[in-house]
Coordinates of C-alpha atoms and ligand atoms in Angstrom, one line a residue:
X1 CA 9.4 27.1 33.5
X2 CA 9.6 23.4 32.7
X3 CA 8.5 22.0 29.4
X4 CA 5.8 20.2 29.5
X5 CA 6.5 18.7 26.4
X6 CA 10.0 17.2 27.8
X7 CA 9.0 13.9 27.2
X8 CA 8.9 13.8 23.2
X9 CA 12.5 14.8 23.2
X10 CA 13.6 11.9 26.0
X11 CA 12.0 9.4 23.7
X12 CA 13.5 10.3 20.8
X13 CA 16.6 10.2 22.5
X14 CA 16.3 7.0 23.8
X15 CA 15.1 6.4 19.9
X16 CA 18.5 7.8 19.0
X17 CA 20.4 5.4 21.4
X18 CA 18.8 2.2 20.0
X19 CA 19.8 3.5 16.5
X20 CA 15.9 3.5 15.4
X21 CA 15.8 7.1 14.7
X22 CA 14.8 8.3 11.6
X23 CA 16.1 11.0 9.8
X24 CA 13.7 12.3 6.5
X25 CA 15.7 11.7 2.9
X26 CA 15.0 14.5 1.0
X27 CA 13.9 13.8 -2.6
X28 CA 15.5 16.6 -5.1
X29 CA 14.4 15.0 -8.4
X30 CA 11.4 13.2 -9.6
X31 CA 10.5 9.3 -8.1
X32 CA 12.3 7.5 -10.9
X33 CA 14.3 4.3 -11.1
X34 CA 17.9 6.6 -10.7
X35 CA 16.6 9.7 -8.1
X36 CA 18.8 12.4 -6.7
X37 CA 18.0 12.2 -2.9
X38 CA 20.8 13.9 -0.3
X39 CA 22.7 15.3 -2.9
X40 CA 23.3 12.2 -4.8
X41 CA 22.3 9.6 -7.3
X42 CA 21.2 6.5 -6.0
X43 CA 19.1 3.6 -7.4
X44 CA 15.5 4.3 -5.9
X45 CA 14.1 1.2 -4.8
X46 CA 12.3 3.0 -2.0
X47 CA 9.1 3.7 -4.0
X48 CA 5.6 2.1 -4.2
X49 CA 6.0 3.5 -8.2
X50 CA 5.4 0.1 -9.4
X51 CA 4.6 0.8 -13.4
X52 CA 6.8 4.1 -13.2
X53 CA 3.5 6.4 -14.0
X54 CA 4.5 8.9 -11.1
X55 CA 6.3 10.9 -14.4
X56 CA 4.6 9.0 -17.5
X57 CA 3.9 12.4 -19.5
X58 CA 0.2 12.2 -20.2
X59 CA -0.3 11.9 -16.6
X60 CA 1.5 14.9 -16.2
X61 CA 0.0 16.6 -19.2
X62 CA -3.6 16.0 -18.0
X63 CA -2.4 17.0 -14.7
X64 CA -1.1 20.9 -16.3
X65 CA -4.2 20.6 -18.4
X66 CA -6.1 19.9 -15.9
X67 CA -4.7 22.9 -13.4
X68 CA -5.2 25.2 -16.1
X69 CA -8.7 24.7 -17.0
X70 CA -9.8 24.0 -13.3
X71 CA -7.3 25.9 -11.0
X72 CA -4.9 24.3 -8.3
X73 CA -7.6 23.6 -6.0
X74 CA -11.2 22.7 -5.5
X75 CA -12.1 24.7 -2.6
X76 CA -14.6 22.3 -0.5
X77 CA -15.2 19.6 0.6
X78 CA -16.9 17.0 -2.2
X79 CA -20.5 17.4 -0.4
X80 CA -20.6 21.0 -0.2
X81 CA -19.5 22.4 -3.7
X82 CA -16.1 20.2 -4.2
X83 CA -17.2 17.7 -6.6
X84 CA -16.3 18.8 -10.1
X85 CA -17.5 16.6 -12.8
X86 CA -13.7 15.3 -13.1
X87 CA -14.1 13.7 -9.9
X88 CA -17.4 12.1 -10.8
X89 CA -15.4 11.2 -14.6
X90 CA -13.0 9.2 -12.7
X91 CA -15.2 7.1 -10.7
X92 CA -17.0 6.4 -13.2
X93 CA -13.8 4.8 -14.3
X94 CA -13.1 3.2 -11.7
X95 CA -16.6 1.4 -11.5
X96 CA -15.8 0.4 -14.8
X97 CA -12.6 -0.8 -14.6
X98 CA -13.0 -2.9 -11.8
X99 CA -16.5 -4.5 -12.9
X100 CA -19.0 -3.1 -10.2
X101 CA -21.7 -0.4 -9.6
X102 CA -20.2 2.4 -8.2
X103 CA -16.8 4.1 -6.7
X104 CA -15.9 6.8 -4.5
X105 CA -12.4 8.1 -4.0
X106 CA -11.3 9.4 -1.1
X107 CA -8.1 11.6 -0.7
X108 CA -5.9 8.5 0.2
X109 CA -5.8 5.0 0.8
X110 CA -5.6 5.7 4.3
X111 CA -9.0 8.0 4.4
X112 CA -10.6 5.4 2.3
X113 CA -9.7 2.4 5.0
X114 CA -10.5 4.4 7.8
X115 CA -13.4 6.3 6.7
X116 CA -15.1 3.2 5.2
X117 CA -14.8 0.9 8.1
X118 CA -15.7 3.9 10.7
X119 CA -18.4 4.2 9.0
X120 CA -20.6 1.2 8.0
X121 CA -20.0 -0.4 11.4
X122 CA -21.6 0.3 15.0
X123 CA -20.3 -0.9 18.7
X124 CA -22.5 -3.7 18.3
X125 CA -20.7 -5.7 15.2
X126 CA -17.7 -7.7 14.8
X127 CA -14.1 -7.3 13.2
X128 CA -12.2 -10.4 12.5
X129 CA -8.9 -8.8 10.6
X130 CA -5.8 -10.2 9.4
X131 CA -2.7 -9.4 12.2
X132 CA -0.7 -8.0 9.4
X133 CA -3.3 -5.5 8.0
X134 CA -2.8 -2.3 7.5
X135 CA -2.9 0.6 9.8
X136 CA -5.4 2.6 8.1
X137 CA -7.5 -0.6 8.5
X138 CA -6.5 -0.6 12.3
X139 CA -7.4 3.1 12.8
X140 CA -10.6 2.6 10.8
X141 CA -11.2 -0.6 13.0
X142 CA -11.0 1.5 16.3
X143 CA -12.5 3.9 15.0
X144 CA -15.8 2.2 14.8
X145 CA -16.0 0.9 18.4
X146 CA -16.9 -2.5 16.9
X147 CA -15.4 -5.7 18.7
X148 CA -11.9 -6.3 17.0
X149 CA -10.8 -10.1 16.2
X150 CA -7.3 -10.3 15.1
X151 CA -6.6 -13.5 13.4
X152 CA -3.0 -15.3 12.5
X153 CA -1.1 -13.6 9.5
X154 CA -2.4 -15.2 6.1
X155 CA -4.4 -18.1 8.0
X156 CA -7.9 -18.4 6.7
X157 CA -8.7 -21.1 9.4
X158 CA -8.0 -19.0 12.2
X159 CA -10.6 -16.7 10.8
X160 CA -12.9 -19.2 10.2
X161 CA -12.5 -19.9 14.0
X162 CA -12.9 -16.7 15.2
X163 CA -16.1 -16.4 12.8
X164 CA -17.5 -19.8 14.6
X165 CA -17.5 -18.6 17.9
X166 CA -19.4 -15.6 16.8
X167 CA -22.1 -17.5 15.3
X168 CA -24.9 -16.9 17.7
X169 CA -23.6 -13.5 18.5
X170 CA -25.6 -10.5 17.6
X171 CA -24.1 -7.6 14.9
X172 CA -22.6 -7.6 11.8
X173 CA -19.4 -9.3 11.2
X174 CA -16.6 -8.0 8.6
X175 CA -14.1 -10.1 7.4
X176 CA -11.3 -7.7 6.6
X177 CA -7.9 -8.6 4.8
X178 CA -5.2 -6.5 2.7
X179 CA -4.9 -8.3 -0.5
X180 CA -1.2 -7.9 -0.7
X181 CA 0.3 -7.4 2.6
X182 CA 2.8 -4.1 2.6
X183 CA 5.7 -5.9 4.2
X184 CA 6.0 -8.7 3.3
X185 CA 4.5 -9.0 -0.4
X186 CA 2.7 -12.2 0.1
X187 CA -0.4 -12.5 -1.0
X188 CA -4.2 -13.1 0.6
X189 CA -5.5 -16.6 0.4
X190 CA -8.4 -14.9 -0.9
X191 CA -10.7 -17.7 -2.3
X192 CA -10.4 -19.1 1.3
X193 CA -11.1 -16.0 3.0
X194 CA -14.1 -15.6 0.3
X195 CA -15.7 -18.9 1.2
X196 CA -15.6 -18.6 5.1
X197 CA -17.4 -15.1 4.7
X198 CA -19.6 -16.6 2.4
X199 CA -20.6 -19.0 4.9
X200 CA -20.7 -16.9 8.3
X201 CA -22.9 -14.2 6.1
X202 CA -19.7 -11.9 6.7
X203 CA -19.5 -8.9 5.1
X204 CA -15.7 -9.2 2.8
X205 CA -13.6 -6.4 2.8
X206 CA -10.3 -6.3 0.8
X207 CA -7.7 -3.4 0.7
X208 CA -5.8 -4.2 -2.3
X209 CA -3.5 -1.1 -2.7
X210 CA -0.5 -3.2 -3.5
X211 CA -2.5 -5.0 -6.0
X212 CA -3.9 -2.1 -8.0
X213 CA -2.2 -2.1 -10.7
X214 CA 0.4 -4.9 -10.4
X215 CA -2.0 -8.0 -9.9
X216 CA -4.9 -9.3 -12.1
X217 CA -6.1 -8.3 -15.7
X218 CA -4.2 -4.8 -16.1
X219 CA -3.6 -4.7 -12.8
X220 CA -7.8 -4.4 -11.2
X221 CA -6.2 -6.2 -8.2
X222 CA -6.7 -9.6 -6.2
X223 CA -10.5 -10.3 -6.4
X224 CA -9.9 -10.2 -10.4
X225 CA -6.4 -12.2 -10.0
X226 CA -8.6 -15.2 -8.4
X227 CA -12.0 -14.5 -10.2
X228 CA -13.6 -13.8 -7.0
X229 CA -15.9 -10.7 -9.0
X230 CA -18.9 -10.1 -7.1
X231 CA -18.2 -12.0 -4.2
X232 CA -15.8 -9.2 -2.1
X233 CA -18.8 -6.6 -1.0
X234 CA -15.7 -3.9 -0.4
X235 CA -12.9 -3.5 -2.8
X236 CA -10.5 -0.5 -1.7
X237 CA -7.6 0.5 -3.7
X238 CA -5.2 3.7 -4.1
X239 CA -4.1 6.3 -6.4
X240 CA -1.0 6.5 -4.6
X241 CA 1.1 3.4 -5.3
X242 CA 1.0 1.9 -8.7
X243 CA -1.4 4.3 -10.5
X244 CA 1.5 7.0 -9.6
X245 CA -0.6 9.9 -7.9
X246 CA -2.5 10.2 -4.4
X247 CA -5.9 9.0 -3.1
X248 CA -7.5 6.1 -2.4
X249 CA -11.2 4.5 -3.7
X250 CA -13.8 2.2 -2.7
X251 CA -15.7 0.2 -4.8
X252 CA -18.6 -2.0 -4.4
X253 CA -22.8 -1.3 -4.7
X254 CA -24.4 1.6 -5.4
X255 CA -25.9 1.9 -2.1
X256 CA -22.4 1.5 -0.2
X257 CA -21.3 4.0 -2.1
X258 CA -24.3 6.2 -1.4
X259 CA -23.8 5.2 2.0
X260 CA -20.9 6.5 2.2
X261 CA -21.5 9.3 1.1
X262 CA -23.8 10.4 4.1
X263 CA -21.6 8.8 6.2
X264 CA -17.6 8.6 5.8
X265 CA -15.7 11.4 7.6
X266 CA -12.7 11.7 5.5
X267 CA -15.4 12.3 2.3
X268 CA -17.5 14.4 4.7
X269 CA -14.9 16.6 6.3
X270 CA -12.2 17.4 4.1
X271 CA -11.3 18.5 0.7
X272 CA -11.7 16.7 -2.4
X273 CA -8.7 16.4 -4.4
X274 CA -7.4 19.1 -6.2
X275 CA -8.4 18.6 -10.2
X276 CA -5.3 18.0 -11.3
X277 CA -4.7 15.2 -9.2
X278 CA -8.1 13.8 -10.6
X279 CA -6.8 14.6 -14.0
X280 CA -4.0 12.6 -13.3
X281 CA -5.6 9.6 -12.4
X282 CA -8.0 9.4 -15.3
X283 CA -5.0 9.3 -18.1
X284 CA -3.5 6.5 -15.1
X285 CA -6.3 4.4 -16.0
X286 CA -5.8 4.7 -19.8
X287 CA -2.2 3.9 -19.4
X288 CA -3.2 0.9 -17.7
X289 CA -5.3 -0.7 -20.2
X290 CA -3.2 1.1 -23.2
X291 CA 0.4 0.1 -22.0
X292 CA -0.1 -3.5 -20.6
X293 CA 4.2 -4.0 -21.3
X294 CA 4.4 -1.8 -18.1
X295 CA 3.0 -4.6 -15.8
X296 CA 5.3 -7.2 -18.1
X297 CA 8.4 -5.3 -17.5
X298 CA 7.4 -5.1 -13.5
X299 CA 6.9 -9.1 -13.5
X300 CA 10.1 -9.8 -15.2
X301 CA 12.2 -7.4 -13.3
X302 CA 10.6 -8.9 -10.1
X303 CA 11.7 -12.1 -11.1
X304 CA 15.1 -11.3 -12.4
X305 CA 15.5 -9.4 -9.4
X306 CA 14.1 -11.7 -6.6
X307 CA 16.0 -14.4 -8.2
X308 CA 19.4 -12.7 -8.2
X309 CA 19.2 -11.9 -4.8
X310 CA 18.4 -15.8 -3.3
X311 CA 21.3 -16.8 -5.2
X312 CA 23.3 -14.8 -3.0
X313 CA 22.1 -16.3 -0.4
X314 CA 19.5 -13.7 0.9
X315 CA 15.9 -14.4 2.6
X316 CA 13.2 -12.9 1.1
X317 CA 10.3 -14.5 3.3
X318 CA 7.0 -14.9 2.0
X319 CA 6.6 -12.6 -0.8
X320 CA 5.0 -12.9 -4.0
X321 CA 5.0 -9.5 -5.3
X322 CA 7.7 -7.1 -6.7
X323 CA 7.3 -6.1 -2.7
X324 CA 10.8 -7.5 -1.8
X325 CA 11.7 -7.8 1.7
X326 CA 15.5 -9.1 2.8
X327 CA 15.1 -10.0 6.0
X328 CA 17.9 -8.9 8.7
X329 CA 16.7 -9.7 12.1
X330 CA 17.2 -6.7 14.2
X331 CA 15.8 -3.2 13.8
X332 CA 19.4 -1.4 14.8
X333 CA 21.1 -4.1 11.9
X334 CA 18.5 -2.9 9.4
X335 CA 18.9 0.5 9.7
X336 CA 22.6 0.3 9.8
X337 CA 22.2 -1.5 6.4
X338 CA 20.1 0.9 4.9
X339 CA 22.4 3.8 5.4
X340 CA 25.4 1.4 4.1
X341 CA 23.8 1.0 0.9
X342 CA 22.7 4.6 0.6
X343 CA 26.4 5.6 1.1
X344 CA 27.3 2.7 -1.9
X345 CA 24.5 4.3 -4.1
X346 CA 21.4 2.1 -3.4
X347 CA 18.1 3.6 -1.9
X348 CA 15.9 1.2 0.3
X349 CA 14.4 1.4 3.6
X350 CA 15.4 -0.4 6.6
X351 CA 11.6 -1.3 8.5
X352 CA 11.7 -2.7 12.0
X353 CA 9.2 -2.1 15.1
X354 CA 6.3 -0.9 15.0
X355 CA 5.9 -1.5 11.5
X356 CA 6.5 -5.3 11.5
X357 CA 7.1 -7.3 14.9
X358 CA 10.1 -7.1 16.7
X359 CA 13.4 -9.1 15.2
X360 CA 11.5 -9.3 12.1
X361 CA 13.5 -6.3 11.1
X362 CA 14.6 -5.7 7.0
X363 CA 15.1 -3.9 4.6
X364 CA 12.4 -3.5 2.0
X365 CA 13.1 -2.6 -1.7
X366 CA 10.2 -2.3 -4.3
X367 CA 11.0 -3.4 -7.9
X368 CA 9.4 -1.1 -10.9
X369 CA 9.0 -1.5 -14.4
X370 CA 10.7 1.0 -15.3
X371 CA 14.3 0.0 -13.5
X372 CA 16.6 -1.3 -16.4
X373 CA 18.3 -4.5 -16.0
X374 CA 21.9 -2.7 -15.5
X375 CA 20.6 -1.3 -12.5
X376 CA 18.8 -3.7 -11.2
X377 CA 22.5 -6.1 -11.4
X378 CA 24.3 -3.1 -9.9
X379 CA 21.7 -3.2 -7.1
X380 CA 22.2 -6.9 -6.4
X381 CA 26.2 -6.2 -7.2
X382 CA 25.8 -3.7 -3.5
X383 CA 23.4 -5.0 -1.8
X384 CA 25.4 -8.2 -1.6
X385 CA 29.1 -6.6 -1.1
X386 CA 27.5 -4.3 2.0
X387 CA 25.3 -7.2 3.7
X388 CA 28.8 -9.2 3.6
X389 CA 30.8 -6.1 5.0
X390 CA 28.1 -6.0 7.7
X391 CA 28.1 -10.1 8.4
X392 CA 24.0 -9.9 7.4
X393 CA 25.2 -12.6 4.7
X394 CA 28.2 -15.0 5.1
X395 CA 31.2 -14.6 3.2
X396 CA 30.9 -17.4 0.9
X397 CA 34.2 -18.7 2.1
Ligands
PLP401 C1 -0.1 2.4 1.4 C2 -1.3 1.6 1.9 C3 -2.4 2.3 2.2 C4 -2.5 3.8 2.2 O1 -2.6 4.3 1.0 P1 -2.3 5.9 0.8 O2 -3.0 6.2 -0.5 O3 -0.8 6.0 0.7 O4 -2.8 6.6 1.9 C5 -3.5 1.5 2.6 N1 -3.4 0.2 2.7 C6 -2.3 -0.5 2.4 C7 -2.3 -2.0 2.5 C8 -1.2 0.2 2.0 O5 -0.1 -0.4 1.7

């Protein structure tokens, strides 16, 4: 009998012969600035734990609390009997903390792109989205059947042109952008992007999970980081990254949220988040506004890191945010880095295709707060010797 499933493994060989493949690192401690992962120690900068919350201990207290008092799980979805008045506790934070009427969180930042734009959007309406946005806004996109403009990376005039040559056409248009792009840590030109939806009558969408938590006043994102409050009708964030749990939120008006409710399949079909996690996230949001040295620490090791690295030469692209790419060229290059500096005691990714355009390959290391500045010198120290071994820099000489 043949296997009709043949296919998957000839791809993944041919994966293998391009030297793309990718094997899973196992994690075998907690996400911290020094993490055991394959049987050894190795500075973590593989991790979107920006303030270093993924083991702050209130968050894991409220979490044990939380388990205790509530039980591991929540057994339904949130419009059948899964919304315990934790979850509605921390949306109401949410609301709060990012200045509008109402908040839902969805299980990740994923389901809260996709589900959102699925939802409020017909066949009939318009997408005009930033190339480099994020696949969960892609999926969610697609999802909706609406007509999909994709505009130039980070160009706020090739949006505005796509948005003038819809002017007469029927449907709603969204104006979509991440507010900090994953990849390449630059930031939205946001006011821009603001004033051409403004102008088109656009509806503004911005997925800031990057931001949460690293940009604006204690880290409520990009719309507060350019005073743009009430002007972005969708503001979607996550749990996941920065505020050192799992989930994702919109926020906006009390009737998208409502909306959404009736309406978004991730929040419709699938099981709220267990308490704990909700727990979790509440005592985030103290520590956010109680603990505001945590986003000082991540700026200043960003900087001190960042700047190490161009003085040995490296190219760091666009980026603005402790999001730190070093840009190597080709995917198989990158990857061969990556394992280099694991085996030298550094942890960070190699990305190439599909995740960012072909020969745009790099490696992608994420600063924290909570990285001292001994390992953060030790990181620059190997990250310098291996990308000479490996002729990604020059030899100085
Ligand atoms: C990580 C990420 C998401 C997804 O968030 P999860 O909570 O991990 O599902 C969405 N958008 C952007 C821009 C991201 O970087």
């Amino acid at each position: 009998m043949t296997n009709p499933l043949a296919y998957l493994g000839e791809q993944l060989q041919a994966w293998r012969n391009a030297g793309t493949y990718m094997r899973l690192r196992e994690l075998e401690s907690a996400c911290q600035p020094v993490s055991r992962v394959d049987g050894r120690e190795v500075i973590n900068l593989a991790s979107n734990n920006y303030l270093g919350l993924t083991t702050h201990p209130r968050l894991v207290e409220a979490a044990l609390d939380a388990a205790r008092r509530y039980g591991a799980g929540t057994g339904a979805v949130r419009t059948i009997s899964g919304t315990m008045d934790l979850h509605l506790e921390l949306e109401r934070r949410i609301a709060a903390f990012k200045n509008v009427e109402a908040c839902v969180v969805f299980q990740s930042g994923f389901a809260a792109n996709a589900g959102t734009v699925a939802a409020i959007l017909t066949p009939e309406d318009h997408i005009i989205s930033d190339e480099l946005n994020h696949a969960s806004i892609i999926d969610g996109c697609r999802l909706s059947k609406a007509k999909i403009h994709v505009f130039k990376h980070a160009e706020p005039p090739a949006a505005e042109e796509k948005l003038a040559a819809l002017r007469d056409a029927p449907g709603r248009k969204l104006l979509i952008s991440d507010g900090v792009f994953s990849m390449d840590g630059d930031v939205a030109r946001l006011p821009e992007l603001v004033e051409i939806a403004e102008k088109y009558g656009a509806i503004m969408m911005v997925d800031d999970a990057h931001a949460s938590g690293v940009l604006g006043s204690a880290g409520r994102g990009t719309i507060d980081h350019f005073g743009m409050h009430g002007r972005v009708q969708i503001q979607v964030g996550t749990l996941s990254k920065a505020v050192g749990v799992l989930g994702g939120y919109v926020c906006g008006s009390r009737d998208l949220i409502d909306f959404l409710y009736h309406r978004a399949r991730p929040f419709l079909f699938s099981t709220s988040h267990p308490p704990a996690v909700a727990a979790a996230c509440l005592a985030a949001f103290d520590v956010l506004e109680q603990e505001p040295e945590r986003m000082r620490e991540l700026w200043a090791n960003t900087r001190h890191f960042q700047d190490a690295l161009r003085a040995q030469g490296f190219s760091l692209g666009a980026t603005a945010t402790p999001i730190t790419p070093i840009m190597v060229g080709e995917a198989r290059k990158a990857f061969e880095f990556s394992r280099a500096l694991f085996d030298q005691g550094v942890f960070a990714v190699g990305i190439g295709y599909p995740t960012v355009p072909e020969g745009k390959a790099r490696i992608r290391a994420i600063v924290t707060a909570t990285h001292t500045r001994d390992q953060l010198d030790r990181a620059v120290e190997i990250l310098t010797r291996v990308a000479r071994s490996l002729a990604i820099l020059g030899t100085g000489r």
